[in-house]
Coordinates of C-alpha atoms and ligand atoms in Angstrom, one line a residue:
M418 CA -144.3 -30.0 44.7
R419 CA -142.5 -32.9 45.7
T420 CA -142.7 -31.2 49.2
R421 CA -146.5 -31.0 48.8
R422 CA -146.9 -34.4 47.5
F423 CA -145.0 -36.4 50.4
A424 CA -146.6 -34.2 52.8
F425 CA -145.8 -36.2 56.1
F426 CA -148.3 -37.6 58.6
L427 CA -147.9 -40.0 61.6
L428 CA -150.7 -42.5 61.6
L429 CA -151.0 -42.6 65.1
S430 CA -150.6 -39.2 67.2
S431 CA -154.1 -38.3 66.7
L432 CA -155.5 -41.4 68.1
L433 CA -152.8 -40.6 71.4
A434 CA -153.9 -37.1 71.5
A435 CA -157.7 -38.1 71.3
Q436 CA -158.3 -40.4 73.8
S437 CA -157.8 -38.9 77.3
S438 CA -157.7 -42.2 79.4
G439 CA -154.7 -43.0 78.4
D440 CA -153.3 -43.9 81.9
R441 CA -156.6 -46.5 82.8
M442 CA -155.7 -48.2 79.4
A443 CA -152.1 -48.2 79.7
W444 CA -151.8 -51.9 80.7
F445 CA -154.4 -52.8 77.9
Q446 CA -152.5 -51.0 75.4
H447 CA -149.3 -52.6 76.5
D448 CA -150.0 -56.5 77.3
K449 CA -151.9 -57.9 73.5
L450 CA -152.9 -61.6 74.3
G451 CA -155.3 -62.3 76.6
M452 CA -156.5 -65.8 77.7
F453 CA -160.5 -66.1 77.5
I454 CA -162.0 -69.2 79.4
H455 CA -165.5 -70.9 78.8
F456 CA -166.3 -72.9 81.3
G457 CA -169.5 -74.1 82.8
P458 CA -172.4 -76.6 82.8
Y459 CA -172.4 -76.8 79.2
S460 CA -168.7 -77.7 79.0
A461 CA -170.1 -80.9 80.4
L462 CA -172.7 -81.6 77.8
A463 CA -170.0 -81.1 75.6
G464 CA -172.0 -80.5 72.9
E465 CA -174.6 -83.1 73.1
W466 CA -177.5 -83.5 75.2
N467 CA -180.3 -86.3 74.9
G468 CA -178.9 -87.4 72.0
H469 CA -179.2 -84.2 70.5
R470 CA -176.0 -83.2 69.2
T471 CA -175.6 -79.4 68.1
P472 CA -173.8 -79.5 64.4
P473 CA -170.2 -78.8 63.3
G474 CA -169.3 -74.4 63.4
D475 CA -172.6 -74.2 66.3
E476 CA -171.1 -72.8 69.8
A477 CA -171.5 -75.3 72.3
E478 CA -172.4 -73.4 75.1
W479 CA -175.3 -72.3 73.3
I480 CA -176.7 -75.9 73.9
M481 CA -179.1 -75.0 76.8
Q482 CA -180.5 -72.7 74.3
R483 CA -179.8 -74.7 71.5
F484 CA -182.3 -77.7 72.0
N485 CA -184.4 -75.3 74.5
I486 CA -183.5 -77.6 77.4
P487 CA -186.1 -76.6 80.1
A488 CA -184.5 -74.8 82.7
P489 CA -185.4 -77.4 85.6
Q490 CA -184.1 -79.8 83.5
Y491 CA -181.0 -77.8 83.2
R492 CA -180.7 -77.5 86.7
E493 CA -180.5 -81.0 87.1
L494 CA -177.7 -81.0 84.6
A495 CA -175.7 -78.4 86.9
R496 CA -176.0 -80.4 89.7
R497 CA -174.0 -82.9 88.4
F498 CA -171.0 -80.4 87.1
N499 CA -167.7 -81.5 89.2
P500 CA -164.9 -80.5 86.9
V501 CA -162.5 -81.9 89.0
Q502 CA -159.4 -82.0 87.1
F503 CA -159.9 -78.4 87.4
N504 CA -156.5 -76.5 88.8
A505 CA -156.2 -72.8 88.8
E506 CA -152.2 -72.9 88.8
T507 CA -152.3 -75.1 85.5
Y508 CA -154.3 -72.7 83.7
V509 CA -152.7 -70.0 84.6
A510 CA -149.2 -71.2 83.9
L511 CA -150.1 -72.1 80.3
A512 CA -151.7 -68.2 80.0
K513 CA -148.2 -67.6 81.3
A514 CA -146.3 -69.7 79.5
A515 CA -148.0 -68.8 76.1
G516 CA -147.5 -64.9 76.9
M517 CA -150.9 -64.0 78.0
K518 CA -150.6 -61.3 80.0
Y519 CA -154.6 -61.0 81.0
L520 CA -157.2 -63.7 81.4
V521 CA -160.5 -63.3 81.3
I522 CA -163.4 -66.6 82.8
T523 CA -166.8 -66.4 82.2
A524 CA -168.1 -66.3 86.0
K525 CA -171.9 -66.1 84.6
H526 CA -172.6 -66.9 80.8
H527 CA -176.0 -66.6 79.3
D528 CA -177.4 -70.0 81.1
G529 CA -177.1 -68.3 84.2
F530 CA -175.0 -70.6 86.0
A531 CA -172.6 -68.6 88.5
M532 CA -169.0 -70.3 88.0
Y533 CA -168.0 -68.4 91.8
H534 CA -169.6 -68.7 95.3
S535 CA -172.6 -66.2 94.9
A536 CA -174.7 -65.2 98.0
V537 CA -177.3 -63.8 95.2
S538 CA -178.3 -66.9 93.8
K539 CA -178.0 -70.9 95.3
Y540 CA -177.3 -71.6 91.3
N541 CA -173.9 -71.5 91.6
I542 CA -170.8 -73.5 91.5
Y543 CA -170.0 -73.7 95.3
D544 CA -173.7 -74.3 96.6
W545 CA -175.3 -76.3 93.5
T546 CA -172.3 -79.1 93.2
P547 CA -170.5 -81.6 94.4
F548 CA -167.7 -79.6 93.3
H549 CA -167.9 -76.9 96.3
R550 CA -165.3 -75.2 95.6
D551 CA -165.0 -71.5 94.1
P552 CA -162.8 -71.4 90.4
V553 CA -163.1 -67.8 90.0
K554 CA -161.5 -67.3 93.0
E555 CA -158.9 -69.8 92.7
L556 CA -158.4 -68.1 89.4
A557 CA -158.0 -64.4 90.8
D558 CA -155.4 -65.9 93.0
A559 CA -153.6 -68.0 90.9
C560 CA -153.5 -64.9 88.5
A561 CA -152.1 -63.0 91.7
R562 CA -149.3 -65.2 91.9
A563 CA -148.3 -65.3 89.0
G564 CA -148.5 -61.4 87.7
I565 CA -151.4 -61.8 85.2
R566 CA -154.2 -59.3 84.7
F567 CA -158.0 -61.2 86.4
C568 CA -160.7 -60.2 84.5
V569 CA -164.1 -61.7 84.4
Y570 CA -166.9 -62.1 81.6
Y571 CA -170.4 -61.0 82.9
S572 CA -173.4 -62.0 80.9
H573 CA -175.3 -58.8 82.3
R574 CA -178.3 -59.3 79.7
E575 CA -178.8 -62.2 78.7
D576 CA -180.1 -65.2 81.6
W577 CA -181.8 -68.3 80.7
D578 CA -182.2 -69.3 84.1
D579 CA -184.1 -67.0 85.1
P580 CA -187.9 -66.1 84.5
D581 CA -187.5 -61.8 84.1
G582 CA -183.9 -62.9 81.9
Y583 CA -183.5 -62.0 78.6
G584 CA -183.7 -65.4 76.6
N585 CA -185.4 -67.8 77.5
N586 CA -188.1 -67.5 75.9
W587 CA -189.5 -71.7 75.8
D588 CA -190.1 -72.0 79.8
Y589 CA -191.5 -68.1 80.0
D590 CA -193.5 -66.2 78.7
R591 CA -191.9 -63.1 77.4
S592 CA -194.8 -60.5 78.0
K593 CA -195.1 -61.5 81.8
K594 CA -191.3 -60.7 82.2
N595 CA -189.6 -58.1 84.7
F596 CA -186.2 -56.6 82.9
G597 CA -185.7 -54.3 85.6
R598 CA -186.2 -56.4 88.0
Y599 CA -183.9 -59.4 86.6
L600 CA -181.2 -56.8 86.4
E601 CA -181.8 -55.3 90.2
A602 CA -182.3 -58.6 91.7
K603 CA -179.8 -60.8 90.0
S604 CA -177.3 -59.1 87.3
K605 CA -176.4 -55.9 89.1
P606 CA -175.7 -57.9 92.7
Q607 CA -174.2 -60.4 91.1
L608 CA -171.7 -57.8 88.9
R609 CA -171.4 -56.2 92.6
E610 CA -170.3 -59.1 93.9
L611 CA -167.5 -60.0 91.6
L612 CA -166.4 -56.5 91.7
T613 CA -166.2 -56.7 95.7
N614 CA -164.6 -60.4 96.7
Y615 CA -161.9 -61.4 93.8
G616 CA -159.3 -58.6 94.7
P617 CA -158.9 -55.9 91.6
L618 CA -160.2 -56.7 88.4
G619 CA -158.6 -56.0 85.0
L620 CA -161.9 -55.4 83.5
V621 CA -165.3 -56.7 83.1
W622 CA -166.1 -58.3 79.8
F623 CA -170.0 -58.1 78.9
D624 CA -171.5 -59.5 76.2
R625 CA -174.7 -59.0 74.1
G626 CA -175.6 -55.9 74.7
M627 CA -178.0 -54.0 77.1
D628 CA -181.7 -53.1 76.2
T629 CA -181.6 -49.5 76.5
P630 CA -178.3 -46.8 76.8
A631 CA -179.7 -45.8 80.1
H632 CA -179.5 -49.4 81.4
A633 CA -176.4 -49.8 80.2
Q634 CA -175.3 -46.9 82.0
E635 CA -176.1 -47.7 85.5
F636 CA -173.7 -51.4 84.7
V637 CA -170.7 -48.3 83.6
D638 CA -171.3 -46.8 86.7
L639 CA -171.4 -50.4 89.0
V640 CA -168.0 -50.9 87.9
H641 CA -166.6 -47.7 88.2
S642 CA -168.5 -46.6 91.3
L643 CA -166.9 -50.0 92.8
Q644 CA -163.0 -50.3 91.2
P645 CA -162.7 -47.3 89.3
K646 CA -159.5 -48.6 87.1
C647 CA -161.1 -51.6 85.9
L648 CA -162.0 -51.5 82.2
I649 CA -165.2 -52.1 80.9
N650 CA -165.4 -53.7 76.8
G651 CA -168.2 -52.3 74.6
R652 CA -170.5 -54.9 74.6
V653 CA -171.7 -53.4 78.1
G654 CA -173.9 -50.7 75.6
N655 CA -177.2 -50.9 73.9
Y656 CA -176.0 -52.4 70.2
G657 CA -176.7 -50.1 67.8
R658 CA -176.4 -47.2 69.4
E659 CA -173.2 -45.0 69.9
L660 CA -170.7 -47.2 71.5
M661 CA -170.0 -47.5 75.3
G662 CA -167.0 -48.4 77.1
D663 CA -163.4 -47.9 77.6
Y664 CA -162.7 -50.1 74.5
Q665 CA -164.7 -52.0 71.7
D666 CA -164.6 -55.6 71.0
M667 CA -164.6 -56.8 67.4
N668 CA -167.7 -59.3 66.8
D669 CA -166.8 -62.9 67.4
N670 CA -163.9 -64.1 65.8
G671 CA -163.5 -60.5 63.8
M672 CA -160.3 -59.2 62.2
P673 CA -159.8 -55.8 61.5
T674 CA -159.7 -54.5 58.2
G675 CA -157.2 -51.6 59.8
G676 CA -157.2 -48.1 60.5
L677 CA -159.1 -47.9 64.0
Q678 CA -158.3 -45.0 66.0
E679 CA -159.9 -46.4 69.5
Y680 CA -158.5 -49.0 71.8
W681 CA -159.9 -52.4 70.7
E682 CA -159.8 -56.2 71.3
T683 CA -160.9 -59.6 68.9
P684 CA -162.2 -62.1 71.1
Q685 CA -161.2 -66.0 69.2
T686 CA -161.6 -69.0 69.5
L687 CA -158.7 -72.2 68.8
N688 CA -161.5 -73.9 66.8
T689 CA -165.5 -72.8 66.2
T690 CA -166.9 -73.4 69.8
W691 CA -166.1 -71.4 73.1
G692 CA -167.3 -74.0 75.5
F693 CA -165.8 -77.0 75.1
S694 CA -167.6 -79.6 72.3
K695 CA -166.4 -83.1 71.7
F696 CA -167.3 -82.8 68.1
D697 CA -165.2 -79.8 67.2
Q698 CA -161.6 -80.4 66.2
Q699 CA -161.3 -77.7 63.8
W700 CA -158.3 -76.6 65.5
K701 CA -156.5 -73.7 64.4
P702 CA -152.8 -74.3 63.6
A703 CA -150.1 -72.4 66.0
G704 CA -149.2 -70.5 62.7
V705 CA -152.3 -69.3 62.0
V706 CA -152.4 -68.3 65.8
I707 CA -149.0 -66.6 65.9
Q708 CA -150.0 -64.5 62.5
R709 CA -153.4 -63.3 64.0
L710 CA -151.6 -62.2 66.5
V711 CA -149.3 -60.3 64.6
E712 CA -152.2 -58.9 62.5
I713 CA -154.0 -57.8 65.4
V714 CA -151.2 -55.7 67.2
S715 CA -150.1 -54.9 63.6
K716 CA -153.4 -52.9 63.8
G717 CA -153.4 -51.7 67.3
G718 CA -156.0 -54.2 69.0
N719 CA -155.7 -57.3 71.7
Y720 CA -156.2 -60.6 70.6
L721 CA -157.9 -62.5 73.6
L722 CA -157.6 -66.2 73.0
N723 CA -160.1 -68.7 73.8
I724 CA -159.9 -72.2 75.7
G725 CA -162.7 -74.6 76.2
P726 CA -161.9 -76.8 79.4
T727 CA -164.1 -80.2 79.2
G728 CA -166.7 -80.6 82.1
D729 CA -163.7 -82.4 84.1
G730 CA -161.4 -79.2 84.1
T731 CA -159.2 -80.7 81.9
I732 CA -157.7 -77.9 78.8
P733 CA -158.1 -79.9 75.4
P734 CA -154.5 -81.0 74.4
A735 CA -154.9 -79.7 71.0
S736 CA -155.5 -76.2 72.9
V737 CA -152.4 -76.9 75.4
A738 CA -150.0 -77.6 72.0
V739 CA -151.0 -74.8 70.1
L740 CA -150.9 -72.1 73.0
Q741 CA -147.5 -73.5 73.8
K742 CA -146.1 -73.1 70.2
V743 CA -147.4 -69.1 70.3
G744 CA -145.9 -69.5 73.7
E745 CA -142.6 -70.8 72.1
W746 CA -142.6 -67.6 69.6
M747 CA -143.1 -65.2 72.1
K748 CA -140.7 -66.3 74.0
A749 CA -138.3 -65.5 70.9
N750 CA -140.1 -62.4 69.5
H751 CA -141.8 -60.9 72.8
E752 CA -140.4 -57.6 71.9
S753 CA -142.3 -57.1 68.8
I754 CA -145.4 -57.2 70.2
Y755 CA -146.1 -55.9 73.8
G756 CA -146.0 -52.3 74.0
T757 CA -145.9 -51.5 70.3
S758 CA -148.4 -49.8 68.5
A759 CA -150.2 -49.9 64.9
C760 CA -148.0 -50.1 62.1
P761 CA -148.6 -47.0 59.9
L762 CA -147.7 -48.3 56.8
P763 CA -149.9 -49.7 54.6
D764 CA -150.1 -53.7 54.6
S765 CA -146.8 -55.4 53.1
P766 CA -146.9 -58.8 50.9
W767 CA -144.3 -60.1 52.8
G768 CA -146.0 -59.1 56.0
R769 CA -147.0 -56.7 58.6
C770 CA -145.1 -54.5 61.3
T771 CA -145.1 -53.1 64.7
V772 CA -143.8 -50.0 66.2
H773 CA -142.1 -49.0 69.4
D774 CA -140.9 -45.5 69.3
S775 CA -138.2 -45.5 66.6
T776 CA -138.1 -49.2 66.2
L777 CA -140.1 -50.7 63.7
Y778 CA -140.0 -54.7 63.9
L779 CA -140.7 -55.7 60.5
H780 CA -143.0 -59.3 60.7
V781 CA -142.3 -61.5 57.6
F782 CA -144.3 -64.1 57.0
S783 CA -143.1 -64.3 53.1
W784 CA -139.6 -64.5 53.2
P785 CA -137.7 -62.3 50.0
S786 CA -136.5 -65.1 47.8
D787 CA -134.1 -62.8 46.3
G788 CA -132.0 -62.1 49.5
V789 CA -134.1 -58.2 49.7
L790 CA -136.1 -57.2 51.9
R791 CA -138.3 -53.7 51.0
V792 CA -140.4 -51.3 52.8
T793 CA -141.8 -48.8 50.9
G794 CA -143.7 -45.8 51.9
L795 CA -141.1 -45.0 54.8
R796 CA -140.3 -41.0 54.8
T797 CA -138.1 -41.4 58.2
E798 CA -134.3 -42.7 58.0
A799 CA -133.4 -45.8 58.9
K800 CA -129.6 -46.6 60.6
S801 CA -129.6 -50.5 61.4
A802 CA -131.3 -53.6 61.2
N803 CA -130.8 -56.7 62.3
L804 CA -132.7 -60.1 63.1
L805 CA -134.7 -59.9 66.3
T806 CA -133.3 -62.9 67.0
D807 CA -129.5 -62.3 65.8
P808 CA -129.1 -58.5 67.2
S809 CA -125.1 -58.9 66.7
R810 CA -125.3 -59.7 63.2
K811 CA -126.4 -55.9 61.6
L812 CA -127.6 -56.6 57.9
K813 CA -127.2 -54.5 55.2
V814 CA -129.6 -51.7 54.7
G815 CA -129.6 -49.4 51.5
L816 CA -132.6 -47.1 49.7
D817 CA -133.1 -48.4 46.4
H818 CA -135.2 -45.9 44.4
G819 CA -136.7 -44.1 47.9
V820 CA -137.7 -47.7 48.9
V821 CA -136.0 -48.9 52.1
A822 CA -133.9 -51.8 51.0
I823 CA -132.4 -54.6 54.0
A824 CA -130.0 -57.3 52.6
V825 CA -131.6 -60.2 54.6
P826 CA -130.3 -63.9 54.8
Q827 CA -130.8 -66.5 52.3
R828 CA -133.3 -68.5 55.1
S829 CA -135.7 -67.2 57.2
C830 CA -135.2 -67.3 60.7
D831 CA -139.3 -68.4 61.5
A832 CA -141.0 -69.8 58.9
I833 CA -144.3 -68.7 60.5
D834 CA -142.9 -64.9 61.6
C835 CA -139.2 -64.1 61.2
V836 CA -138.9 -60.5 63.0
V837 CA -136.3 -58.2 61.3
V838 CA -135.6 -55.3 63.8
L839 CA -135.3 -51.8 61.6
Q840 CA -133.8 -49.0 64.0
L841 CA -134.9 -45.5 62.6
V842 CA -133.2 -42.0 63.2
A843 CA -137.1 -41.1 64.6
T844 CA -140.3 -42.2 64.9
P845 CA -141.8 -43.2 61.8
K846 CA -143.1 -41.1 59.2
V847 CA -144.8 -42.6 56.5
E848 CA -145.8 -41.0 53.1
E849 CA -149.7 -40.1 52.7
P850 CA -151.2 -42.8 50.7
I851 CA -152.5 -41.6 47.3
L852 CA -155.1 -43.4 45.5
T853 CA -155.3 -44.0 41.9
Q854 CA -157.6 -44.8 39.2
G855 CA -158.4 -47.3 36.5
S856 CA -159.4 -46.7 33.2
D857 CA -163.6 -45.4 33.9
S858 CA -163.4 -46.6 37.2
G859 CA -164.0 -44.4 40.0
F860 CA -162.5 -43.5 44.0
D861 CA -163.7 -45.3 46.6
L862 CA -162.7 -43.1 49.4
D863 CA -164.0 -45.2 52.8
Y864 CA -162.8 -45.3 55.9
L865 CA -159.7 -46.8 55.9
K866 CA -158.2 -44.8 53.2
A867 CA -158.8 -41.5 55.1
T868 CA -156.7 -39.4 57.0
T869 CA -158.3 -37.9 60.0
S870 CA -157.9 -35.1 61.5
G871 CA -159.4 -33.0 64.3
K872 CA -162.1 -35.1 66.1
A873 CA -162.6 -37.1 63.6
V874 CA -162.0 -41.1 64.3
K875 CA -161.9 -44.1 62.8
R876 CA -164.6 -46.4 64.5
F877 CA -166.1 -50.1 64.8
N878 CA -169.8 -50.3 64.9
R879 CA -170.6 -53.3 66.6
D880 CA -172.7 -54.4 63.8
G881 CA -169.6 -55.9 61.8
R882 CA -168.6 -52.7 59.7
F883 CA -166.5 -49.4 60.2
H884 CA -167.0 -45.5 59.8
I885 CA -165.8 -42.2 60.7
S886 CA -167.3 -40.8 63.8
K887 CA -167.4 -38.2 66.9
W888 CA -166.6 -35.2 64.7
T889 CA -168.8 -32.0 65.9
G890 CA -167.5 -28.9 63.7
P891 CA -165.2 -27.2 60.8
E892 CA -162.0 -28.6 62.4
D893 CA -163.0 -31.9 62.3
Q894 CA -162.0 -33.3 59.1
V895 CA -161.5 -36.6 56.6
S896 CA -159.6 -36.6 53.8
W897 CA -158.1 -38.4 50.9
R898 CA -155.1 -37.6 48.1
L899 CA -156.3 -38.9 44.8
L900 CA -154.3 -39.0 41.5
V901 CA -157.1 -37.9 38.6
S902 CA -155.8 -39.9 35.4
Q903 CA -159.5 -38.7 33.5
T904 CA -160.2 -35.1 33.5
G905 CA -164.3 -34.9 33.3
R906 CA -167.1 -34.6 34.9
Y907 CA -168.1 -36.9 38.1
R908 CA -170.6 -38.1 40.0
V909 CA -170.2 -37.5 43.8
S910 CA -172.0 -39.8 46.6
I911 CA -172.1 -40.4 49.9
R912 CA -172.8 -43.4 52.4
Y913 CA -173.8 -42.7 56.1
S914 CA -175.4 -43.7 58.8
A915 CA -177.6 -40.8 60.9
P916 CA -179.9 -41.0 63.9
A917 CA -182.6 -38.9 63.9
A918 CA -181.1 -36.3 66.5
W919 CA -178.4 -35.6 63.8
A920 CA -180.8 -34.4 61.3
G921 CA -179.7 -30.9 59.4
G922 CA -176.4 -30.5 60.2
G923 CA -174.8 -29.2 57.1
F924 CA -171.4 -30.0 55.5
E925 CA -169.3 -29.8 52.7
I926 CA -167.3 -31.7 50.4
D927 CA -164.2 -29.8 49.0
L928 CA -162.1 -30.4 46.3
G929 CA -160.2 -27.9 46.3
T930 CA -161.6 -25.8 43.1
R931 CA -165.1 -26.8 44.1
K932 CA -166.8 -27.8 46.6
V933 CA -170.5 -29.9 47.3
D934 CA -173.0 -29.0 49.9
G935 CA -174.8 -31.6 51.7
T936 CA -177.2 -31.6 54.7
V937 CA -177.6 -34.6 57.1
Q938 CA -180.4 -36.9 56.5
V939 CA -181.9 -39.3 58.9
T940 CA -181.2 -42.5 57.9
G941 CA -182.7 -44.3 61.5
E942 CA -181.5 -45.1 64.5
G943 CA -178.8 -47.5 64.7
Y944 CA -176.6 -48.1 62.0
Q945 CA -178.4 -47.7 59.3
Y946 CA -176.0 -46.7 56.2
R947 CA -177.7 -45.0 53.1
V948 CA -176.2 -43.4 50.0
F949 CA -177.1 -39.8 48.7
D950 CA -176.6 -38.5 45.7
L951 CA -175.0 -35.0 45.9
G952 CA -174.8 -34.3 41.9
M953 CA -172.2 -34.0 39.7
V954 CA -168.7 -32.3 39.7
E955 CA -165.9 -31.4 37.4
L956 CA -162.4 -32.1 37.4
S957 CA -160.6 -30.2 34.5
K958 CA -157.1 -31.3 35.0
V959 CA -155.3 -34.4 35.5
G960 CA -152.9 -34.2 38.7
E961 CA -153.2 -34.7 42.5
Y962 CA -156.5 -33.5 44.3
V963 CA -157.1 -33.3 48.1
V964 CA -160.7 -33.9 49.0
R965 CA -162.1 -33.0 52.1
V966 CA -165.1 -33.6 53.7
R967 CA -166.0 -31.7 57.5
P968 CA -168.9 -30.1 59.0
T969 CA -170.0 -26.1 58.1
K970 CA -170.0 -25.2 61.5
E971 CA -169.9 -26.6 65.1
L972 CA -173.2 -29.0 65.8
G973 CA -172.8 -30.4 69.5
H974 CA -173.0 -33.6 68.1
P975 CA -171.5 -36.1 65.7
L976 CA -172.0 -34.8 61.8
M977 CA -172.8 -38.6 61.0
Y978 CA -171.4 -41.8 60.6
L979 CA -169.4 -41.6 57.5
E980 CA -168.6 -45.1 55.5
S981 CA -167.5 -43.4 52.0
V982 CA -167.9 -40.8 49.5
R983 CA -167.8 -42.0 46.3
L984 CA -166.7 -40.3 42.8
E985 CA -167.7 -42.0 39.6
P986 CA -166.5 -40.9 36.5
N987 CA -169.9 -40.0 33.9
I988 CA -169.2 -41.9 31.1
N989 CA -171.7 -40.0 28.8
Ligands
H79_1199 O1 -169.1 -66.5 75.1 C1 -169.2 -66.3 73.6 C2 -170.6 -66.3 72.9 O2 -171.5 -67.8 73.3 C3 -171.3 -65.0 72.8 N1 -170.2 -64.0 72.6 C4 -168.7 -65.4 72.7 C5 -167.5 -64.8 73.2 C6 -171.9 -64.6 72.4 N2 -173.3 -64.7 72.5 N3 -174.0 -64.0 71.3 N4 -173.7 -64.5 70.4 C7 -172.0 -65.0 70.3 C8 -174.0 -64.2 69.2 C9 -174.9 -65.4 69.1 C10 -175.2 -66.1 67.6 C11 -176.2 -67.0 67.4 FE1 -176.2 -69.0 67.4 C12 -176.6 -67.5 66.6 C13 -177.1 -67.5 68.5 C14 -178.0 -68.4 67.7 C15 -177.8 -67.9 66.2 C16 -174.5 -69.7 67.5 C17 -175.5 -70.4 67.0 C18 -174.9 -69.7 68.5 C19 -176.3 -70.6 68.5 C20 -176.2 -71.0 67.2

């Protein structure tokens, strides 16, 4: 039946319904683009210490650890840190010009040196150096004046200066460390200072995870107790356990494959290092940065883009040039970025899309040579179209075999991304994708192609992978539509990860005419995915099937971290 085949679904509705912390997240979801600043004594080393150079692709803020610089020696280097060219107004003006709405400064990176006036430790830029100023305070004030949300990065576990901190095993004997003492004596008190003395913080950006979920929770609680609205990124938590925080960060420089049903951000840098390195000139062109921004926003995420000032506080001119170009594009096109949500359509060959209510923004990276821009899979009627930069000139919109066809000018209005605005009669609904099979090939039913319902959501796993999570009962399901063209027997297998506490949970894979039952087995703590064979099924008719996976009863905990279900044709 046509109506059944074209069952409509709205990708984001379940996401929005599932997230109750909506109000606190509103600015984060709206703003999309932030400035990350990696600045510390490592900036002055610029990738070189004692004739040792950090290899290309290495991260210059790691130099202390890379060359096992003894803490007393690094302290002496830090004594000479004097970024006299640092000007908070210049930094914030650049962020603003680039269209960035929030700013995150490294208040303390892994080297343990505080970039603000700390009463907890004299090892801070105000007390320890001739600079005798507080850049965090200056940035906080400049941000407040400019209407940019001010945020801090704080490395809460790693500290290569403190004998009890994590990571320095070249100066300090690991077995003699008292990590709990470090948390109480330095990490938490410094975080308390940042949450107390610098006005309202948009978010605290933690890094490297925490040793136990309980310790991580103490950091979450500390932030909430002092600034309830302040957001917390997922790296506050214990890596490899259930994710914590208000949103998740992709891996450093990571790009999503799409479909995530949670708030997320990706931290990326303009070259290959975070802290300044004189050896790293691998700057991404502005076009790459703009298209990455669109890619990220089209998948519902935020882009936190890093600059690494030099040791004297100057922002590298190459970064300034790129960010200014990003800003020029944003100036003309910001309506298609701020306040939008993920594109409900699958990736298009010509580019990406973003959505705001009943407006679809079509970000065209590859301009059509035949003068027709085609949008497939859209099930909501289109009213009108125009270039974002030329609203008065309407473009002709038609339907060509169910495909929306927009008559566009011969030439692109922007070689990097020319935005076409497609006005719909209602919020976009898209055709639920149907998976097809090649000869002798089966079906890979993965998180990306899945439709979720109930509490089941697609999440990032902190290891750089994605899965279905948060499903606890029969109403929480994932499904896929498939078009079977080869009848016969198929081997069913499932790939998931489950900690010991989830062992024994019952689930079923419902293929319409057949059901396969399974029981969750332990794969290990953290995210250790394994494939389990579930036997054979007969698919005896050609045509459409819907495959559903769900817990058979309410479990009170997630069923599993599901990565994929596979249907493999039995060739014999
Ligand atoms: O602050 C930036 C990085 O320093 C920090 N996260 C971003 C935002 C970060 N912390 N941990 N990691 C990144 C992952 C660690 C990577 C390492 Fe390496 C691989 C550490 C040692 C080997 C890269 C290569 C850094 C030094 C050598």
